[in-house]
Structures are given as C-alpha cells and as structure tokens.
Short mmCIF file of N, CA and C in Angstrom, two decimals:
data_model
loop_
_atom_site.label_atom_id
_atom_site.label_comp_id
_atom_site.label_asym_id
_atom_site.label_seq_id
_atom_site.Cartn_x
_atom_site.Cartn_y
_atom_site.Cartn_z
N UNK A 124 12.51 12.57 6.05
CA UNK A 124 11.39 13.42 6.42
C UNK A 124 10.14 12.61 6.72
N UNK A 125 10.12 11.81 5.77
CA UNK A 125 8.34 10.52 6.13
C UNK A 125 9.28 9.59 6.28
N UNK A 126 8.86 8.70 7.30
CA UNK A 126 9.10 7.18 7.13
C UNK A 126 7.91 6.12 6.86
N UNK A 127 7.99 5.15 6.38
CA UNK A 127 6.76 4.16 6.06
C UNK A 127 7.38 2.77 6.63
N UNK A 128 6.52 2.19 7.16
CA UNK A 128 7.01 0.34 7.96
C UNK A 128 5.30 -0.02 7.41
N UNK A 129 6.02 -0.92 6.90
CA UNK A 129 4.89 -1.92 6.42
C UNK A 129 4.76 -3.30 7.37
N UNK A 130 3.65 -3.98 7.24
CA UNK A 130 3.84 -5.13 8.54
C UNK A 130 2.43 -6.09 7.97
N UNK A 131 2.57 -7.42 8.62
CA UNK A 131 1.05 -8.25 7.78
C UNK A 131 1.40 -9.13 6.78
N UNK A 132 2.70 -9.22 6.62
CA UNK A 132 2.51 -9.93 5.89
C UNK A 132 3.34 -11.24 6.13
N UNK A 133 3.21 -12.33 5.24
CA UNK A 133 3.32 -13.81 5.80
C UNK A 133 2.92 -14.81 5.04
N UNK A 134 2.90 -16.12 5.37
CA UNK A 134 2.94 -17.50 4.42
C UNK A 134 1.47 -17.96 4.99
N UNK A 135 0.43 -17.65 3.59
CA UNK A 135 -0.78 -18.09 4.01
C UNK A 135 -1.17 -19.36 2.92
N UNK A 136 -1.88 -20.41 3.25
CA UNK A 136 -2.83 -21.13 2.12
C UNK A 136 -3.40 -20.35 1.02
N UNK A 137 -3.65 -20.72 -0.07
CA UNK A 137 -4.53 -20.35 -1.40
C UNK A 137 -6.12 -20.50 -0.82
N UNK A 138 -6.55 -19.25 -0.91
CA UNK A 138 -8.10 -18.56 -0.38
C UNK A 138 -7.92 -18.19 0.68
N UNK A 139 -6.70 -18.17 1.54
CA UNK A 139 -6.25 -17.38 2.33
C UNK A 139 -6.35 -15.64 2.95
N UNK A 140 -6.24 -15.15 3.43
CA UNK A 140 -6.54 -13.62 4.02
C UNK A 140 -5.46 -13.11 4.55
N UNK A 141 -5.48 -11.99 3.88
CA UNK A 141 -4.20 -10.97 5.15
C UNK A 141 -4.59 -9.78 4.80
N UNK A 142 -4.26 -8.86 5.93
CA UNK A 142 -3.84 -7.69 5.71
C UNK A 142 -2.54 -6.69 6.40
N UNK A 143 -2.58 -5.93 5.15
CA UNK A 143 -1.13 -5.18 5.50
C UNK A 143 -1.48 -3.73 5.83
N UNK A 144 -0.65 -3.29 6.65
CA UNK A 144 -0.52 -1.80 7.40
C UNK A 144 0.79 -1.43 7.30
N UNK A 145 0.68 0.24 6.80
CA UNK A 145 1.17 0.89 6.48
C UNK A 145 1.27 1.89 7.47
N UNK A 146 1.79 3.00 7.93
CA UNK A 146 2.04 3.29 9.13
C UNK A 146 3.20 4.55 8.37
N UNK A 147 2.60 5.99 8.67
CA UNK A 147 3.67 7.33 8.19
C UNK A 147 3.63 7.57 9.16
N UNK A 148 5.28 7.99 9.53
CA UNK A 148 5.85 8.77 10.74
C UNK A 148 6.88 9.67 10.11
N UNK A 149 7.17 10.94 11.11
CA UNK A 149 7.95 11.92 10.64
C UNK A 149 7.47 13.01 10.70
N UNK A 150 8.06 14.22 9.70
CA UNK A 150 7.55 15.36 9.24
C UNK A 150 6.18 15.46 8.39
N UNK A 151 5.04 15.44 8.89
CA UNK A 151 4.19 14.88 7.96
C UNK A 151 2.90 16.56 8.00
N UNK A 152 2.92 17.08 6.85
CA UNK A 152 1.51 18.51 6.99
C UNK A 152 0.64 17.54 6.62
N UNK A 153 0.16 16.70 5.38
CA UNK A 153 -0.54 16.51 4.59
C UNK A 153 -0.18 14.94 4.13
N UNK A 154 -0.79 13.93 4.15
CA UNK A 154 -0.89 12.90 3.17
C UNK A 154 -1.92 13.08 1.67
N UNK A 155 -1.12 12.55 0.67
CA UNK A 155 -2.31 12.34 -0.36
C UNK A 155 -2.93 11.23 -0.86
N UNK A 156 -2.22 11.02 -2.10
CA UNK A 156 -2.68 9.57 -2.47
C UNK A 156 -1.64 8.66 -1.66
N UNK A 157 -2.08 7.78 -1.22
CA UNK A 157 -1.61 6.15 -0.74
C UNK A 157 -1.77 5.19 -2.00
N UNK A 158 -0.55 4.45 -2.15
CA UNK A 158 -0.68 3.17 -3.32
C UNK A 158 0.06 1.99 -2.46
N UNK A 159 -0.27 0.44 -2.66
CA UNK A 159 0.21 -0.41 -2.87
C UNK A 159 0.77 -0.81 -3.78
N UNK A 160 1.61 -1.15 -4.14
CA UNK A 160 2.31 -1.59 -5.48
C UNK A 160 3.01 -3.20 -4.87
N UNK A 161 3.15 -4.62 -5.89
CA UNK A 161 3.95 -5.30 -5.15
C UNK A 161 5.15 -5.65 -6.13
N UNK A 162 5.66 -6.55 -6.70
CA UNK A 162 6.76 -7.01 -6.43
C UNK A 162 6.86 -8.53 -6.52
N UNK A 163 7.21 -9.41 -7.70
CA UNK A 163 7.46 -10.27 -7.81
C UNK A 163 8.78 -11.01 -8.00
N UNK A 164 9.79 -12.46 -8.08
CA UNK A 164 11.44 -12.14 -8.44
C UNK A 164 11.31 -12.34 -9.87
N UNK A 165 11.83 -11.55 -10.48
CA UNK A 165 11.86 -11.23 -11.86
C UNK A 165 11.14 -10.35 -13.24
N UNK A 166 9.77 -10.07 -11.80
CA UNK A 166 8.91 -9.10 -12.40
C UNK A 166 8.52 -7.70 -12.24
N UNK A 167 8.76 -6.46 -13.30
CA UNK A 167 8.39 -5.50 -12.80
C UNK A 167 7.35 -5.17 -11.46
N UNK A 168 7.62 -4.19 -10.79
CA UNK A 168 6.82 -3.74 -9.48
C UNK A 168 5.87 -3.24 -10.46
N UNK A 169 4.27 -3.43 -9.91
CA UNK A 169 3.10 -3.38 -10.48
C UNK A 169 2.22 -2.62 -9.20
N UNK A 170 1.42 -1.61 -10.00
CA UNK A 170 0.74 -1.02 -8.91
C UNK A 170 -0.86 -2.05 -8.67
N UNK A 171 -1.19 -2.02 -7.50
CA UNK A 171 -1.70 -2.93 -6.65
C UNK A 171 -3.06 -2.15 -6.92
N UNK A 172 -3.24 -1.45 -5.90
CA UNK A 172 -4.22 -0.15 -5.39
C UNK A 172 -3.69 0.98 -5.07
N UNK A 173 -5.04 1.93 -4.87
CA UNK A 173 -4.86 2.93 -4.94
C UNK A 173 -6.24 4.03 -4.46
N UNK A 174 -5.89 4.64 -3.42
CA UNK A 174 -6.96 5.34 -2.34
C UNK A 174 -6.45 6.87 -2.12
N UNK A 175 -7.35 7.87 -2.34
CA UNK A 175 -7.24 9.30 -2.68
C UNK A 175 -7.39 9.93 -1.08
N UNK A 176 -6.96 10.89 -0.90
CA UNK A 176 -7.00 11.15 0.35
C UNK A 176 -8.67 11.68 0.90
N UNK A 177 -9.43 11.31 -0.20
CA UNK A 177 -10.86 11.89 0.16
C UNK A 177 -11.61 10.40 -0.34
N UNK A 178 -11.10 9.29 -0.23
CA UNK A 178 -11.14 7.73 -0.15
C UNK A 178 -11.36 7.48 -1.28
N UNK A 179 -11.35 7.71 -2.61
CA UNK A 179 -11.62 7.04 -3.63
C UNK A 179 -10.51 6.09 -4.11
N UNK A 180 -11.12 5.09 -4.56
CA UNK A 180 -10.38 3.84 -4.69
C UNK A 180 -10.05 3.36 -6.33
N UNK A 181 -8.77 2.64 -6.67
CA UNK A 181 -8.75 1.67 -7.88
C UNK A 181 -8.01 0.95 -7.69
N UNK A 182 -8.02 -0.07 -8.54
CA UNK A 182 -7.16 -1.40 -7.98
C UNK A 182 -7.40 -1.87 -9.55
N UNK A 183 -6.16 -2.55 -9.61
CA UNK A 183 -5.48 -3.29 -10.97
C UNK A 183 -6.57 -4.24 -10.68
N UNK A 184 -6.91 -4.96 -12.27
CA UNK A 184 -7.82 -5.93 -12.64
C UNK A 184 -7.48 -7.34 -11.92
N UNK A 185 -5.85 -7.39 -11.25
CA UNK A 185 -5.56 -8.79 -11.37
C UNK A 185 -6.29 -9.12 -9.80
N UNK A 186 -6.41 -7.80 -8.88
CA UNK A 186 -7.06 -7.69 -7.75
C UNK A 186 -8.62 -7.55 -7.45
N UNK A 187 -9.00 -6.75 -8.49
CA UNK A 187 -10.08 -6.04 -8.22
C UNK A 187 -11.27 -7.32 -7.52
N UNK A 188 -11.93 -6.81 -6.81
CA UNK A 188 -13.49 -8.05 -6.07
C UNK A 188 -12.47 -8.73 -5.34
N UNK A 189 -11.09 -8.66 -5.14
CA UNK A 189 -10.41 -9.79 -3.83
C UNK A 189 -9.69 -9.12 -2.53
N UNK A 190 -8.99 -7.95 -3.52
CA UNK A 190 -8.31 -6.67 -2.28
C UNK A 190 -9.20 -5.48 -1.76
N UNK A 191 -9.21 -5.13 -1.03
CA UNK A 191 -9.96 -3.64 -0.51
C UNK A 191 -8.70 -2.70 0.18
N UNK A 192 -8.63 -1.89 -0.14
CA UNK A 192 -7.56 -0.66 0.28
C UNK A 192 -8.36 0.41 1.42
N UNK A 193 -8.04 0.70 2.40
CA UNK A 193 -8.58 1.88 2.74
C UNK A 193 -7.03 2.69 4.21
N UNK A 194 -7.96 3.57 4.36
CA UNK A 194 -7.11 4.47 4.95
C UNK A 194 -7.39 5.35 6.23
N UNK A 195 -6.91 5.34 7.44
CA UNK A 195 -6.90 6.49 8.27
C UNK A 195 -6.84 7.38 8.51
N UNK A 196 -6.76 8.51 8.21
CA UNK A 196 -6.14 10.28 8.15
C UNK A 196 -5.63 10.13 9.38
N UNK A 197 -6.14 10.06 10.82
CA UNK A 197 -6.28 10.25 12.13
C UNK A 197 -4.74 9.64 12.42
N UNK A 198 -4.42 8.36 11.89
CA UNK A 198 -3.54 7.70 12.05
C UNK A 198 -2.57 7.39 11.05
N UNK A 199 -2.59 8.23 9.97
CA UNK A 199 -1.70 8.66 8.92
C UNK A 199 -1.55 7.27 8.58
N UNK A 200 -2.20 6.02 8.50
CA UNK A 200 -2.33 4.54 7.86
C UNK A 200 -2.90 3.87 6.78
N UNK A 201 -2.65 3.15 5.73
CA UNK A 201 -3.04 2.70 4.72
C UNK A 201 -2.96 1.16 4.78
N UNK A 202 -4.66 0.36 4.45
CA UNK A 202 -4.61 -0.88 4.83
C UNK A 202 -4.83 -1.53 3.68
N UNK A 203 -4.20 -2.56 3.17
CA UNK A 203 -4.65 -3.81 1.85
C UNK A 203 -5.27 -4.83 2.63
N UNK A 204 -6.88 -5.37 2.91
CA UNK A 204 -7.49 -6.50 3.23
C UNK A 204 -7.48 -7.27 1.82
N UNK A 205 -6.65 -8.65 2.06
CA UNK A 205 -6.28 -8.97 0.72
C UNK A 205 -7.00 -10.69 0.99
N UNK A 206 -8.09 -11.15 0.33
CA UNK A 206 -8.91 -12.24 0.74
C UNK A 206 -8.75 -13.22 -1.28
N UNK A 207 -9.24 -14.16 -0.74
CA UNK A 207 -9.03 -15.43 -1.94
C UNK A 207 -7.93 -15.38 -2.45
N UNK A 208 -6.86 -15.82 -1.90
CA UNK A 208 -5.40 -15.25 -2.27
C UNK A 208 -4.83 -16.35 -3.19
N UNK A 209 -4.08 -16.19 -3.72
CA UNK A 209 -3.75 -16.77 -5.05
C UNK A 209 -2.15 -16.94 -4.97
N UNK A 210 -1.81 -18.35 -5.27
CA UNK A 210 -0.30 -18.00 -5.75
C UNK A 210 0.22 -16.82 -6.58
N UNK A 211 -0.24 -16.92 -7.41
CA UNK A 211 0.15 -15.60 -7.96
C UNK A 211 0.33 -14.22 -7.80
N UNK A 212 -0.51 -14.14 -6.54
CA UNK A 212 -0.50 -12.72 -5.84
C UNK A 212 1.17 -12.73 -4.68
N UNK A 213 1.76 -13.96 -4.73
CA UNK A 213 3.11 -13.77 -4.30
C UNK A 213 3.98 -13.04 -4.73
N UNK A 214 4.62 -11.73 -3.53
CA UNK A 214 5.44 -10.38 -4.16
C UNK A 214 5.56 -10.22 -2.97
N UNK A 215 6.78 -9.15 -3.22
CA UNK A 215 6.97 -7.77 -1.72
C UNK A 215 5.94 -6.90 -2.38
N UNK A 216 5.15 -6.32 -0.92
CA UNK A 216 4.20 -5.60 -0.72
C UNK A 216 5.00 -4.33 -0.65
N UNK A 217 4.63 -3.03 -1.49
CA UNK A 217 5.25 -1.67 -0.95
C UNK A 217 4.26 -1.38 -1.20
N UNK A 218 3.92 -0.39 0.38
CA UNK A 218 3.42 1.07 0.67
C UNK A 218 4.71 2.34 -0.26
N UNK A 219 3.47 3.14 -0.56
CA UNK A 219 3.68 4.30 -1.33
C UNK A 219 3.05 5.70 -0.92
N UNK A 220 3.23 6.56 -0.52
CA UNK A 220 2.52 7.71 0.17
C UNK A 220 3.05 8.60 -1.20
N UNK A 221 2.19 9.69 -1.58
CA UNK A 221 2.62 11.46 -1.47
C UNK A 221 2.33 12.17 -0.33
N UNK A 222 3.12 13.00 0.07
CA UNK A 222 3.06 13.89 1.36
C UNK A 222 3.64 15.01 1.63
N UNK A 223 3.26 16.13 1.97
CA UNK A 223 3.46 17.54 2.03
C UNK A 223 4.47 17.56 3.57
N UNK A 224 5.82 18.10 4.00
CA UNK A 224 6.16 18.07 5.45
C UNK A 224 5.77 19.43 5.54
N UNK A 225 5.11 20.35 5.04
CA UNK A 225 5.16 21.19 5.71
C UNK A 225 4.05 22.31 4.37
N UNK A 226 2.96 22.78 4.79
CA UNK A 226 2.24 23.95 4.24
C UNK A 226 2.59 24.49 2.92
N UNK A 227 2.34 24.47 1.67
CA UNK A 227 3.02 25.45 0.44
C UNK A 227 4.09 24.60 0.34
N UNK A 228 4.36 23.81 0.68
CA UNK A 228 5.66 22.32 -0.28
C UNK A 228 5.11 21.89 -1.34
N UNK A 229 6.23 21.49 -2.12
CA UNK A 229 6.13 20.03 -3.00
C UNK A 229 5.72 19.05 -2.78
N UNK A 230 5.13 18.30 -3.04
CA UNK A 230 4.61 16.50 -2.75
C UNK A 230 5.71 16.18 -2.76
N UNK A 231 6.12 15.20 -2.35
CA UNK A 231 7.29 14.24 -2.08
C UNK A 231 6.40 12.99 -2.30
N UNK A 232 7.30 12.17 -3.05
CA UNK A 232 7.03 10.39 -2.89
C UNK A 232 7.79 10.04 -1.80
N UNK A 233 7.22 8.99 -1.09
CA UNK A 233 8.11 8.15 -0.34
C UNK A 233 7.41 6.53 -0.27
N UNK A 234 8.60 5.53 0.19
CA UNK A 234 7.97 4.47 -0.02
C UNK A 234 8.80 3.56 1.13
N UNK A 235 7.99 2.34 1.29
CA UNK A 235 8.53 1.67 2.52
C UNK A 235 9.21 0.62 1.98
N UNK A 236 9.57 0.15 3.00
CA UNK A 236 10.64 -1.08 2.38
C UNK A 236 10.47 -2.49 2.31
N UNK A 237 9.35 -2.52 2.16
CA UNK A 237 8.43 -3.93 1.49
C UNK A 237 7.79 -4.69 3.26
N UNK A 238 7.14 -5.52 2.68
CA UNK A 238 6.52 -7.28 3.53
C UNK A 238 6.95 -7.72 2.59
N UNK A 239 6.90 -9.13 2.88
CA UNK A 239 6.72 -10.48 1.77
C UNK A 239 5.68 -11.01 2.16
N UNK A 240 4.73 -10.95 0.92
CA UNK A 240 3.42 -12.18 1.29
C UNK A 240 3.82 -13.52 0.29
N UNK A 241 3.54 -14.83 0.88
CA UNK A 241 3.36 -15.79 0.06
C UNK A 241 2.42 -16.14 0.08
N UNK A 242 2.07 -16.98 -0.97
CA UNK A 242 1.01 -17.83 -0.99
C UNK A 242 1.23 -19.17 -1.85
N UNK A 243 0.82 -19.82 -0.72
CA UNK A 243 1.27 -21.42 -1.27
C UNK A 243 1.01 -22.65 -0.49
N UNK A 244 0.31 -23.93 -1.17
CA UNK A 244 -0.19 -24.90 0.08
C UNK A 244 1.05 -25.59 0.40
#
C-alpha cells in the first residue's frame, strides 16, 4: 500500500555531510509521524529522529546539534541533513512513516529498506 526508497547515502570523511531522502509512494490519504532510525552490525536499530506531521522535531542525544530532520507534505518526503559525522554514526539508515491509505483507517507503519552511510578516513 506505501512504499518508502531511501537514497544519500555513502562513504564520507569524519566531519563529513550527507543527506538522506525518503520518498512515500502508493496509496497514501495522510502521512504522520516520519522517523529515522539506523542500524549498526551487531547493534540494536536505534531511533535517530523524529518530525510530527505539523514539524515538530526530536532526535536522540547521540545526534542532537549535528542532524536536522525535516519534511515535505507536498512531496510526501522526509530529509536527515546529517553534518560533523562521526565514525560512530556508521549504520543502515531506515525511513519510517505512519500513514492513513485512505480516510477513517488505521495508521499503518511502514518502513524502507535502508542506505548505508559510512564514515571513515
């Protein structure tokens, strides 16, 4: 019913910059909250950020003052500008939507099927 493609991401230097786009296609009435969550090998998926469909924002401490999250309605898109990048911020990136296909529905989760960002000199 939603699909999500994530894209942006890539092998940057430490203090490095990227950003990732998120992109809903499908049956779509309504988006709500948008999350990033990423993804390390061996470590629970950790939520990233997080942007309300009326833009309010939070973001985990390990981000906060380096990522900025925001969002399109127009273009049903969710963006991570992700700056002073850190080895440690190496993971698959997932987009996360809630979304209504249709008037008086249930929210549905849906989620995309990762980027890989690295970071490393």
């Amino acid at each position: 019913q939603v699909q999500l493609v994530e894209s942006g991401g890539g092998l940057v230097q430490p203090g490095g910059s990227l950003r990732l786009s998120c992109v809903a296609s499908g049956i779509i009435f309504r988006i709500n909250d948008m999350r990033w969550y990423r993804q390390a090998p061996g470590k629970l998926r950790e939520l990233v950020a997080t942007i309300t469909r009326g833009a309010s924002t939070n973001y985990s401490d390990s981000v906060k003052g380096r990522f900025t999250i925001s969002r399109d309605n127009t273009k049903n898109t969710v963006y991570l500008q992700m700056n002073s990048l850190k080895p440690e911020d190496t993971a698959v990136y997932y987009c996360n939507v809630a979304a209504q296909t249709r008037p008086s529905t249930l929210w549905g989760d849906y989620w995309g099927q990762g980027t890989q960002v690295t970071v490393s000199s």
